[in-house]
XYZ file of N, CA and C in Angstrom:
726
model
N 0.833 -1.180 0.001
C 0.111 -0.067 -0.278
C 0.829 1.194 -0.071
N 0.523 2.119 -0.693
C 1.141 3.283 -0.770
C 1.227 3.854 0.570
N 2.727 4.622 0.736
C 3.168 5.374 1.587
C 3.720 6.429 1.251
N 3.164 7.009 -0.063
C 4.035 8.206 -0.366
C 2.725 9.451 -0.218
N 1.856 9.153 0.025
C 0.764 10.211 -0.092
C 1.357 11.124 1.109
N 1.449 10.346 2.309
C 1.338 11.061 3.744
C 2.302 12.194 3.496
N 3.494 12.178 2.307
C 4.439 13.207 2.602
C 3.870 14.379 1.777
N 2.919 14.496 1.098
C 2.032 15.500 0.476
C 0.664 16.271 1.396
N 0.518 15.623 2.647
C -0.983 15.921 3.078
C -0.583 16.514 4.359
N -1.790 16.976 4.819
C -1.871 17.990 6.043
C -1.317 17.017 7.029
N -0.548 18.008 8.353
C 0.114 17.504 9.126
C 1.320 17.827 9.398
N 1.981 18.568 8.409
C 3.020 18.815 8.409
C 3.205 20.345 8.659
N 4.166 20.959 8.667
C 4.346 22.103 9.304
C 4.629 23.099 7.857
N 4.448 24.132 7.936
C 4.379 25.181 6.511
C 5.853 25.041 5.827
N 6.827 24.884 6.534
C 8.206 24.846 5.835
C 8.305 23.553 5.219
N 7.611 22.545 5.612
C 7.955 21.344 4.969
C 7.146 21.185 3.926
N 5.848 21.944 3.789
C 4.754 21.769 2.938
C 5.352 22.661 1.571
N 6.062 23.963 1.230
C 6.285 24.674 0.509
C 7.043 24.049 -0.609
N 8.338 23.342 -0.270
C 9.419 22.815 -1.302
C 8.403 21.636 -1.955
N 7.476 21.094 -1.193
C 6.971 20.073 -2.174
C 5.579 20.152 -2.896
N 5.217 21.246 -2.500
C 4.264 22.407 -3.317
C 4.918 22.614 -4.652
N 5.904 23.224 -4.510
C 6.701 23.669 -5.921
C 7.078 22.489 -6.713
N 7.602 21.347 -5.948
C 8.194 20.037 -6.754
C 6.926 19.697 -7.381
N 5.387 19.491 -6.743
C 4.708 19.333 -7.756
C 3.872 19.946 -8.827
N 3.909 21.407 -8.551
C 3.931 22.282 -9.640
C 4.529 22.398 -10.806
N 5.856 22.015 -10.435
C 6.892 21.848 -11.565
C 6.286 20.660 -12.564
N 6.348 19.290 -11.962
C 5.594 18.331 -12.417
C 4.215 18.553 -13.141
N 3.487 18.908 -12.736
C 2.395 19.670 -13.584
C 2.347 20.150 -14.479
N 3.660 21.278 -14.497
C 3.751 21.838 -15.696
C 4.593 20.988 -16.597
N 5.479 20.148 -16.373
C 6.139 19.184 -17.044
C 5.106 18.497 -18.085
N 4.179 17.884 -17.388
C 3.126 16.854 -17.889
C 2.130 17.452 -18.589
N 1.903 18.763 -18.453
C 0.990 20.072 -19.351
C 1.670 20.374 -20.674
N 2.957 20.127 -20.793
C 3.639 20.595 -22.443
C 3.322 19.927 -23.252
N 2.762 20.653 -24.302
C 2.450 20.219 -25.802
C 3.414 19.474 -26.502
N 4.737 20.381 -26.201
C 6.047 19.770 -26.922
C 6.918 18.563 -26.082
N 7.535 18.054 -26.998
C 8.686 17.228 -26.572
C 8.104 15.753 -26.438
N 8.339 14.660 -27.006
C 7.503 13.223 -26.697
C 8.001 12.867 -25.464
N 9.269 13.294 -24.849
C 9.689 12.508 -23.399
C 9.520 13.456 -22.492
N 8.550 14.508 -22.390
C 8.451 15.623 -21.741
C 7.914 14.785 -20.229
N 7.103 13.564 -20.794
C 6.419 12.644 -19.497
C 7.731 12.169 -18.169
N 8.816 11.636 -19.032
C 9.877 10.933 -18.596
C 10.579 11.988 -17.879
N 10.809 12.862 -18.370
C 11.381 13.814 -17.474
C 10.455 14.463 -16.398
N 9.321 14.204 -16.127
C 8.330 14.698 -15.314
C 8.651 13.666 -13.751
N 8.878 12.207 -14.007
C 8.874 11.587 -13.064
C 10.045 11.511 -11.864
N 9.707 11.368 -10.923
C 10.708 11.594 -9.802
C 11.256 10.254 -9.794
N 12.351 10.061 -8.927
C 12.949 9.093 -9.018
C 12.525 7.865 -7.982
N 11.362 8.281 -7.127
C 10.597 7.164 -6.482
C 9.193 6.951 -7.608
N 9.022 7.526 -8.432
C 8.100 7.204 -9.338
C 8.441 6.327 -10.335
N 9.704 5.922 -10.614
C 10.811 5.119 -11.551
C 11.029 3.934 -10.861
N 11.188 4.272 -9.261
C 10.723 2.648 -8.286
C 9.436 2.341 -8.706
N 8.365 3.247 -8.280
C 7.184 2.601 -8.818
C 6.824 1.705 -9.568
N 7.398 2.262 -10.811
C 7.313 1.432 -12.262
C 7.671 -0.177 -12.224
N 9.253 0.071 -11.450
C 9.304 -1.426 -10.987
C 8.522 -2.435 -10.138
N 7.719 -1.647 -9.491
C 6.552 -2.844 -8.701
C 5.821 -3.108 -9.657
N 5.229 -2.145 -10.610
C 4.154 -2.898 -12.026
C 5.192 -3.749 -12.676
N 6.265 -3.406 -12.804
C 7.053 -4.534 -13.850
C 7.042 -5.714 -13.246
N 7.427 -5.894 -11.924
C 7.023 -7.121 -11.090
C 5.711 -7.661 -11.230
N 4.891 -7.030 -10.965
C 3.496 -7.793 -10.922
C 3.006 -8.188 -12.410
N 3.617 -7.423 -13.350
C 3.315 -7.818 -14.564
C 3.749 -9.109 -14.966
N 5.383 -9.200 -14.789
C 5.974 -10.355 -14.760
C 5.142 -11.837 -14.277
N 4.856 -11.209 -12.957
C 4.297 -12.296 -12.119
C 2.916 -12.867 -12.939
N 2.330 -11.981 -13.488
C 1.099 -12.292 -14.093
C 1.227 -13.059 -15.387
N 2.618 -12.383 -16.162
C 2.928 -13.363 -17.594
C 3.260 -14.926 -16.998
N 3.832 -14.826 -15.902
C 4.611 -15.994 -15.985
C 3.639 -16.772 -15.360
N 2.210 -16.539 -14.879
C 0.986 -17.542 -14.825
C 0.419 -18.071 -16.078
N 0.686 -16.762 -17.050
C -0.018 -17.349 -18.209
C 0.898 -18.577 -18.587
N 1.820 -17.988 -18.809
C 2.797 -19.114 -19.511
C 2.556 -20.558 -18.679
N 2.458 -20.617 -17.325
C 2.179 -21.820 -16.855
C 1.174 -22.411 -17.223
N -0.146 -21.479 -17.857
C -1.087 -22.169 -17.931
C -1.305 -22.965 -19.490
N -0.273 -22.132 -20.377
C 0.206 -22.888 -21.715
C 0.935 -23.815 -21.642
N 1.600 -24.367 -20.427
C 2.659 -25.170 -20.773
C 2.167 -26.617 -20.095
N 3.259 -27.693 -20.122
C 2.601 -28.699 -18.967
C 2.540 -28.477 -17.637
N 1.610 -28.992 -17.283
C 0.959 -28.586 -16.071
C 1.918 -29.361 -14.863
N 2.824 -30.472 -15.425
C 3.831 -30.812 -14.454
C 4.800 -30.325 -14.155
N 5.138 -29.062 -15.178
C 6.314 -28.263 -15.049
C 5.808 -27.048 -14.191
N 6.565 -26.766 -13.339
C 6.207 -25.719 -12.100
C 7.171 -24.417 -12.099
N 7.992 -24.378 -13.550
C 8.584 -23.779 -13.358
C 8.141 -22.348 -13.560
N 7.335 -22.252 -14.289
C 6.618 -20.619 -14.566
C 5.889 -20.288 -13.334
N 5.473 -21.269 -12.713
C 4.677 -21.058 -11.622
C 5.462 -20.654 -10.508
N 6.517 -21.096 -10.518
C 7.465 -20.543 -9.215
C 7.795 -19.022 -9.783
N 8.250 -19.108 -10.944
C 8.612 -17.567 -11.586
C 7.497 -16.656 -11.206
N 5.997 -16.890 -11.301
C 5.134 -15.944 -10.820
C 5.193 -15.626 -9.244
N 5.348 -16.601 -8.432
C 5.658 -16.634 -6.768
C 6.858 -15.620 -6.880
N 7.955 -16.156 -7.652
C 9.407 -15.298 -7.389
C 9.207 -13.502 -7.284
N 8.309 -13.141 -8.516
C 8.463 -11.654 -8.819
C 7.588 -10.776 -7.629
N 6.723 -11.785 -6.644
C 5.757 -11.094 -5.714
C 6.682 -10.121 -4.734
N 7.755 -10.847 -4.040
C 8.379 -10.049 -2.729
C 8.909 -8.813 -3.413
N 9.562 -9.104 -4.876
C 10.195 -7.823 -5.086
C 9.611 -6.849 -5.395
N 8.106 -7.019 -5.762
C 7.222 -5.965 -5.906
C 6.941 -5.261 -4.739
N 7.020 -6.149 -3.751
C 6.669 -5.577 -2.474
C 7.196 -4.685 -1.985
N 8.968 -5.136 -2.298
C 10.338 -4.161 -1.876
C 10.113 -2.840 -2.342
N 9.746 -3.143 -4.013
C 9.762 -1.766 -4.560
C 8.537 -1.008 -4.133
N 7.666 -1.292 -3.655
C 6.424 -1.018 -3.068
C 6.665 0.271 -1.420
N 7.553 -0.758 -0.753
C 8.086 -0.295 0.160
C 9.392 0.919 0.171
N 9.985 0.598 -0.933
C 11.362 1.423 -1.044
C 10.890 2.928 -1.682
N 9.858 2.928 -2.711
C 9.502 4.065 -3.094
C 9.020 5.153 -2.103
N 8.228 4.820 -1.244
C 7.904 5.795 0.081
C 8.848 6.275 0.497
N 10.280 5.211 1.008
C 11.706 6.040 1.426
C 12.208 6.814 0.888
N 12.413 6.732 -0.651
C 13.002 7.474 -1.441
C 12.032 8.776 -1.481
N 10.797 8.875 -1.568
C 10.329 9.900 -1.819
C 10.544 10.916 -0.316
N 10.285 10.296 0.868
C 10.444 11.102 2.133
C 11.939 11.707 2.009
N 12.690 10.633 1.808
C 14.246 10.978 1.822
C 14.347 12.307 0.876
N 13.956 12.383 -0.496
C 14.365 13.255 -1.416
C 13.451 14.467 -0.896
N 12.207 14.184 -0.052
C 11.514 15.177 -0.217
C 10.507 15.700 -1.458
N 10.231 14.804 -2.407
C 9.862 14.735 -3.487
C 8.849 13.977 -3.626
N 7.208 13.985 -3.651
C 6.270 13.484 -3.660
C 5.122 14.226 -4.713
N 4.397 13.380 -5.279
C 3.557 14.059 -5.904
C 2.198 13.431 -6.213
N 1.371 14.003 -6.635
C -0.027 13.157 -6.927
C -0.006 12.061 -7.875
N 0.963 12.496 -8.998
C 1.109 11.519 -10.063
C 2.011 10.227 -9.246
N 2.373 10.675 -8.464
C 3.318 9.176 -8.059
C 2.154 8.763 -6.978
N 1.360 9.304 -6.596
C 0.310 8.803 -5.374
C -0.232 7.713 -6.243
N -0.809 8.399 -7.580
C -1.536 7.472 -8.702
C -0.806 6.204 -9.150
N 0.148 6.346 -9.593
C 1.264 5.516 -10.389
C 1.314 4.178 -9.160
N 1.459 4.498 -7.618
C 1.569 3.798 -6.611
C 0.188 2.977 -6.927
N -0.736 3.459 -6.803
C -2.079 2.650 -6.555
C -2.208 1.746 -7.812
N -1.969 2.255 -8.890
C -2.169 1.387 -10.089
C -1.186 0.250 -10.141
N 0.239 0.553 -9.759
C 1.245 -0.726 -9.726
C 0.418 -1.420 -8.380
N 0.325 -0.978 -7.453
C -0.395 -2.199 -6.295
C -0.987 -2.975 -6.888
N -2.510 -2.268 -7.794
C -3.515 -3.140 -8.479
C -2.670 -4.311 -9.115
N -1.583 -3.887 -9.862
C -1.365 -5.372 -10.791
C -0.751 -6.126 -9.535
N 0.527 -5.695 -9.003
C 1.022 -6.664 -8.541
C 0.468 -7.386 -7.341
N -0.250 -6.742 -6.654
C -0.746 -7.434 -5.222
C -2.483 -7.540 -5.670
N -3.260 -7.284 -6.779
C -4.502 -7.603 -7.119
C -4.496 -8.609 -8.179
N -4.211 -8.053 -9.508
C -4.345 -9.050 -10.354
C -3.412 -10.237 -10.753
N -2.153 -10.093 -10.253
C -1.008 -10.948 -10.009
C -1.355 -12.280 -8.980
N -1.990 -12.204 -7.932
C -2.220 -13.022 -7.085
C -3.348 -13.682 -7.630
N -4.374 -13.410 -8.011
C -5.467 -13.791 -8.682
C -5.169 -14.768 -10.021
N -4.446 -13.916 -11.215
C -4.079 -14.814 -11.961
C -3.148 -16.315 -11.702
N -2.737 -16.182 -10.395
C -1.760 -17.513 -9.735
C -2.928 -18.389 -8.963
N -3.944 -17.719 -8.741
C -4.978 -18.588 -8.245
C -5.473 -19.428 -9.376
N -5.887 -18.992 -10.479
C -6.602 -19.424 -11.409
C -5.602 -20.232 -12.124
N -4.300 -20.106 -12.179
C -2.944 -21.056 -12.725
C -3.042 -22.413 -11.868
N -3.079 -22.220 -10.290
C -3.113 -23.222 -9.798
C -4.381 -24.118 -9.685
N -5.605 -23.709 -10.265
C -6.753 -24.468 -10.198
C -8.105 -24.080 -9.620
N -7.747 -22.745 -9.591
C -8.865 -22.129 -9.278
C -9.853 -21.551 -10.395
N -10.443 -22.710 -11.041
C -11.049 -22.047 -12.189
C -12.523 -22.538 -12.685
N -13.038 -23.057 -11.786
C -14.778 -22.922 -12.185
C -15.661 -21.503 -12.260
N -16.596 -21.498 -12.833
C -17.125 -20.403 -12.563
C -17.105 -19.255 -11.733
N -17.456 -20.480 -10.017
C -17.539 -19.656 -8.799
C -16.411 -19.149 -8.084
N -15.329 -19.963 -8.542
C -13.968 -19.757 -8.242
C -13.645 -18.612 -8.828
N -13.797 -18.330 -10.022
C -13.135 -17.250 -10.812
C -14.474 -15.715 -10.295
N -15.305 -15.799 -9.610
C -15.913 -14.924 -9.208
C -15.393 -14.559 -7.931
N -14.845 -15.270 -7.249
C -14.080 -15.343 -6.042
C -12.908 -14.198 -6.232
N -12.188 -14.981 -7.161
C -10.974 -14.017 -7.636
C -11.171 -12.469 -8.193
N -12.486 -12.824 -8.911
C -13.004 -11.220 -9.283
C -13.287 -10.353 -8.084
N -13.605 -10.941 -7.156
C -14.308 -10.017 -6.155
C -13.219 -9.616 -5.319
N -12.127 -10.452 -5.169
C -10.905 -10.013 -4.773
C -10.083 -9.134 -5.585
N -10.082 -8.863 -6.700
C -9.448 -8.107 -7.463
C -10.163 -6.602 -7.319
N -11.559 -6.674 -7.261
C -12.669 -5.403 -7.291
C -12.172 -4.960 -6.164
N -12.181 -5.743 -5.058
C -12.251 -4.815 -3.454
C -10.530 -4.239 -3.479
N -9.876 -4.862 -4.101
C -8.278 -4.187 -4.120
C -8.560 -2.959 -4.603
N -9.108 -2.968 -5.732
C -9.543 -1.747 -6.656
C -10.310 -0.570 -6.038
N -11.446 -0.937 -5.382
C -11.887 -0.057 -4.575
C -11.005 -0.104 -3.283
N -10.361 -0.728 -2.692
C -9.483 0.087 -1.545
C -8.767 0.959 -1.739
N -8.118 0.820 -3.005
C -6.706 1.962 -3.254
C -7.690 3.127 -3.843
N -8.399 3.050 -4.376
C -9.399 3.967 -4.917
C -9.663 4.832 -3.221
N -9.985 4.327 -2.362
C -10.567 4.714 -1.335
C -9.597 5.354 -0.547
N -8.434 4.970 -0.808
C -7.035 5.203 0.269
C -6.986 6.762 -0.623
N -6.818 6.738 -1.822
C -6.417 8.097 -2.491
C -7.309 9.079 -2.187
N -8.756 8.919 -1.902
C -9.640 9.855 -1.473
C -9.708 10.575 -0.030
N -9.501 9.575 0.557
C -9.414 9.741 2.381
C -8.104 9.958 2.824
N -7.223 9.740 2.189
C -5.617 9.598 2.891
C -5.379 11.035 3.466
N -5.912 12.136 2.736
C -5.816 13.359 3.661
C -6.537 13.638 4.853
N -7.745 12.739 5.156
C -8.458 12.675 6.180
C -8.015 12.067 7.475
N -7.239 11.245 7.178
C -6.976 10.172 8.103
C -6.309 10.974 9.291
N -6.077 10.704 10.374
C -5.088 11.186 11.538
C -3.443 10.811 11.072
N -2.766 12.355 11.555
C -1.200 11.888 10.981
C -0.376 11.844 12.291
N 0.684 11.343 12.216
C 1.474 11.631 12.944
C 2.586 12.806 12.801
N 3.666 12.782 13.555
C 4.353 14.112 13.571
C 4.908 14.230 11.881
N 5.219 13.206 11.339
C 6.072 13.046 10.141
C 5.035 13.457 9.086
N 3.740 13.453 9.358
C 2.616 13.863 8.271
C 2.025 12.009 7.709
N 2.588 11.337 7.909
C 2.094 9.940 7.739
C 1.099 9.671 8.602
N -0.117 8.568 7.722
C -1.514 8.486 8.188
C -0.835 7.266 9.324
N -1.838 7.559 10.381
C -1.446 6.683 11.697
C -1.832 5.140 11.351
N -2.677 5.107 10.565
C -3.502 3.656 10.485
C -3.885 3.305 9.063
N -4.165 2.196 8.430
C -4.972 1.791 7.412
C -6.418 1.635 7.661
N -7.189 1.966 6.857
C -8.611 1.725 7.102
C -8.789 0.281 5.893
N -8.943 -0.423 6.641
C -9.030 -2.226 6.187
C -7.752 -2.746 6.055
N -7.642 -3.764 5.348
C -6.079 -4.331 5.372
C -5.770 -3.843 3.957
N -4.445 -3.455 4.285
C -3.579 -2.974 3.026
C -3.358 -4.425 1.938
N -3.735 -3.681 0.999
C -3.602 -4.872 -0.365
C -2.411 -5.580 -0.186
N -0.897 -5.213 -0.173
C -0.065 -6.197 0.039
C -0.082 -7.348 0.895
N -0.602 -7.326 2.069
C -0.802 -7.880 3.243
C -1.704 -8.971 2.679
N -2.895 -8.564 2.183
C -4.034 -9.805 1.506
C -3.201 -10.232 0.265
N -2.474 -9.692 -0.424
C -1.614 -10.808 -1.599
C -0.845 -11.572 -0.963
N 0.055 -11.551 0.013
C 1.422 -11.953 0.548
C 0.309 -13.404 1.116
N -0.751 -12.952 2.221
C -1.253 -14.103 2.500
C -1.773 -15.000 1.844
N -2.537 -14.635 0.293
C -3.042 -15.513 -0.244
C -2.210 -16.408 -1.338
N -0.815 -15.591 -1.283
C 0.330 -16.239 -2.106
C 0.872 -17.228 -1.267
N 0.897 -17.015 -0.086
C 2.031 -17.238 1.085
C 1.052 -19.269 1.014
N -0.312 -18.796 1.057
C -1.118 -20.027 0.962
C -0.976 -20.844 -0.137
N -1.335 -20.455 -1.428
C -0.968 -21.081 -2.631
C 0.643 -21.413 -3.151
N 1.593 -21.011 -2.143
C 2.884 -21.185 -2.504
C 3.117 -22.684 -1.644
N 2.069 -22.798 -0.395
C 2.155 -23.776 0.366
C 1.704 -25.144 -0.749
N 0.719 -24.739 -1.031
C 0.371 -25.976 -2.060
C 0.903 -26.340 -3.004
N 1.422 -25.537 -3.820
C 2.207 -26.057 -4.971
C 3.489 -26.735 -4.474
N 4.201 -26.124 -3.377
C 5.644 -27.175 -2.715
C 5.041 -28.359 -2.193
N 3.816 -28.620 -1.966
C 3.124 -29.982 -1.674
C 2.087 -30.435 -2.575
N 2.206 -30.276 -3.697
C 1.296 -30.913 -4.888
C 0.229 -30.583 -4.707
N -0.526 -29.890 -3.757
C -1.952 -29.677 -3.747
C -2.458 -28.647 -4.852
N -2.205 -29.015 -5.944
C -2.694 -28.004 -7.077
C -3.864 -28.832 -8.041
N -4.387 -28.217 -8.722
C -5.653 -28.568 -9.701
C -6.427 -29.725 -9.208
N -6.173 -30.772 -9.253
C -7.392 -31.824 -8.757
C -6.887 -31.955 -7.146
N -5.656 -31.680 -6.855
C -5.609 -32.103 -5.593
C -5.631 -31.031 -4.455
N -6.278 -30.091 -5.226
C -6.540 -28.702 -3.642
C -7.095 -29.281 -2.672
N -6.788 -28.911 -1.582
C -7.503 -29.393 -0.149
C -8.800 -29.299 -0.212
N -9.335 -30.164 0.389
C -11.041 -29.797 0.595
C -12.112 -30.388 -1.083
N -11.043 -30.300 -1.825
C -11.581 -30.919 -3.189
C -12.764 -29.750 -3.529
N -13.827 -30.148 -4.069
C -15.097 -29.349 -4.655
C -16.237 -29.544 -4.047
N -17.026 -28.612 -3.992
C -18.372 -28.568 -3.655
C -19.431 -28.351 -4.976
N -20.537 -28.987 -4.697
C -21.674 -29.180 -6.069
C -21.023 -29.355 -7.289
N -20.037 -30.562 -7.023
C -19.181 -30.849 -8.094
C -20.203 -31.521 -9.574
N -19.673 -30.931 -10.292
C -20.503 -31.309 -12.046
C -21.884 -30.457 -12.417
N -21.753 -29.327 -11.138
C -23.077 -28.725 -11.280
C -22.424 -27.206 -11.919
N -23.320 -26.307 -12.246
C -22.767 -24.896 -12.852
C -22.499 -24.235 -11.421
N -22.713 -24.554 -10.534
C -21.966 -23.778 -8.688
C -20.805 -24.802 -8.457
N -20.139 -25.689 -9.002
C -18.950 -26.009 -8.679
C -18.172 -25.271 -8.194
N -17.686 -25.264 -6.835
C -16.366 -24.317 -6.409
C -15.705 -25.004 -5.499
N -14.564 -24.549 -5.413
C -13.201 -24.773 -4.263
C -13.388 -24.292 -3.236
N -13.911 -24.742 -1.668
C -14.058 -24.181 -0.887
C -12.767 -23.358 -0.273
N -11.633 -23.984 -0.845
C -10.506 -22.837 -0.161
C -10.570 -21.838 -0.996
N -11.283 -21.707 -2.374
C -11.118 -20.400 -2.932
C -11.991 -19.255 -2.310
N -12.662 -19.774 -1.257
C -13.241 -18.292 -0.506
C -12.571 -17.800 0.275
N -11.396 -18.346 0.325
C -10.065 -17.019 1.015
C -10.571 -15.644 0.379
N -10.517 -15.884 -0.835
C -10.156 -14.909 -1.590
C -11.474 -13.760 -1.435
N -12.768 -14.052 -0.984
C -13.470 -13.691 -0.478
C -13.340 -12.980 0.607
N -12.691 -13.496 1.596
C -12.325 -13.176 3.201
C -11.321 -12.227 3.039
N -10.349 -12.322 2.093
C -9.189 -11.323 1.933
C -9.758 -10.025 1.232
N -10.719 -10.307 0.157
C -11.049 -9.423 -0.520
C -12.116 -8.264 0.500
N -12.526 -8.376 1.614
C -13.385 -7.987 2.492
C -13.300 -7.392 3.149
N -11.827 -8.081 3.838
C -11.234 -7.285 4.906
C -10.388 -6.010 4.475
N -10.125 -6.066 2.978
C -9.532 -4.457 2.423
C -10.525 -3.389 2.521
N -11.600 -3.812 2.300
C -12.918 -2.764 2.187
C -13.439 -2.332 3.378
N -13.134 -3.141 4.482
C -13.647 -2.930 5.819
C -13.479 -1.366 6.272
N -14.518 -0.713 6.576
C -14.178 0.732 7.150
C -13.875 0.563 8.725
N -14.219 -0.105 9.534
C -14.021 -0.194 11.014
C -12.900 -0.968 11.381
N -12.077 -1.674 10.263
C -10.845 -2.474 10.691
C -9.818 -1.602 10.423
N -9.046 -1.265 11.421
C -7.938 0.081 11.636
C -6.429 -0.870 11.854
N -5.626 -0.516 10.875
C -4.164 -1.393 10.897
C -3.420 -0.649 10.937
N -2.687 -0.202 12.220
C -1.675 0.635 12.565
C -0.393 0.666 11.537
N -0.105 1.823 11.018
C 1.193 1.581 10.169
C 2.131 1.300 10.761
N 2.987 0.664 10.329
C 4.520 0.376 11.305
C 5.247 1.515 11.146
């Protein structure tokens, strides 16, 4: 989950806000330029480029899951590649906020980039992995879709409400509303990685299926995506920020 927004929101003294406002104005000016094919690239901060790496890791995870679906199900190489990229996405998600605060250069564009990268890395990528290991019935895919949509909604809510959340002395929000999407992703991915390491995928997924052979057939384990999605959009669940 983005930690970059706190660097630009209320809760800071005036001396901290002015340089960041100037940085944002400069970025907006560069983005609004009509000339120059690469003016947008020049507008990016170092933290933004790190965020792009988060999105890259998420895409590579999705791509590896797709490759696994098209290959021999007994060859788990691409499946493990999909798992491999997830912690790197989490590293870049954490590191971009550190760099933004260290350089005192954060932006609204960076905040949006962060949310979009998180959606790919921690929303779409684990759902693609879930499909790859065997959650493929109609109801299973509805659970996966629900998880992704909850992640999308949770990230949008964060961008809208982050300025109104209580802040500490550094300007960071004191807590998350609902569980952060990286937590949901890592929880679901850890369970799937355990299944894969034990060979419990496809027809061997624990607890088997319910309503087998009907249009409502599903894996009871797939309901974890419903739980993880619901925890993200909770309004009353407050998770303290580290």
